[in-house]
Amino acid sequence: MSAATPLPSTAQAHRDAAYRFAVGALYFAVVSGLGSLVALLFGPYGIVVSVLVSLLGVYYGGIEVARGIDLLVRHAIAETADPSIEN
């Protein structure tokens, strides 16, 4: 690796936000999927269990997505306040 190749910046808000979005989607998928599998054990009442667990997945996934949005907003505010930050 040559010395002229710059290393990636550690202050890449878009990368960090994309990571948070992916983690949020993964939380939703895993929790909802497990809820659907557990709901099979409850027979006719399984739909209630599935809906409740899916809402739990939406909650935890939504928290991660909100953290990603927060990162983007904070970066945008910092970028407008400090003109030395360039993309």
mmCIF file of C-alpha atoms in Angstrom, residues 32-43 45-47 49-50:
data_model
loop_
_atom_site.group_PDB
_atom_site.id
_atom_site.type_symbol
_atom_site.label_atom_id
_atom_site.label_comp_id
_atom_site.label_asym_id
_atom_site.label_seq_id
_atom_site.Cartn_x
_atom_site.Cartn_y
_atom_site.Cartn_z
ATOM 1 C CA SER A 32 -40.391 -10.753 13.948
ATOM 2 C CA GLY A 33 -39.178 -14.041 12.492
ATOM 3 C CA LEU A 34 -38.678 -15.570 15.913
ATOM 4 C CA GLY A 35 -42.089 -14.258 16.945
ATOM 5 C CA SER A 36 -43.683 -15.974 13.977
ATOM 6 C CA LEU A 37 -41.967 -19.244 14.829
ATOM 7 C CA VAL A 38 -43.033 -19.032 18.470
ATOM 8 C CA ALA A 39 -46.565 -18.135 17.364
ATOM 9 C CA LEU A 40 -46.824 -21.518 15.668
ATOM 10 C CA LEU A 41 -46.719 -23.115 19.116
ATOM 11 C CA PHE A 42 -49.782 -21.187 20.313
ATOM 12 C CA GLY A 43 -52.182 -22.450 17.669
ATOM 13 C CA TYR A 45 -53.834 -17.555 19.526
ATOM 14 C CA GLY A 46 -50.574 -17.427 17.632
ATOM 15 C CA ILE A 47 -51.638 -14.447 15.535
ATOM 16 C CA VAL A 49 -48.398 -13.443 19.779
ATOM 17 C CA SER A 50 -47.030 -12.820 16.298
#
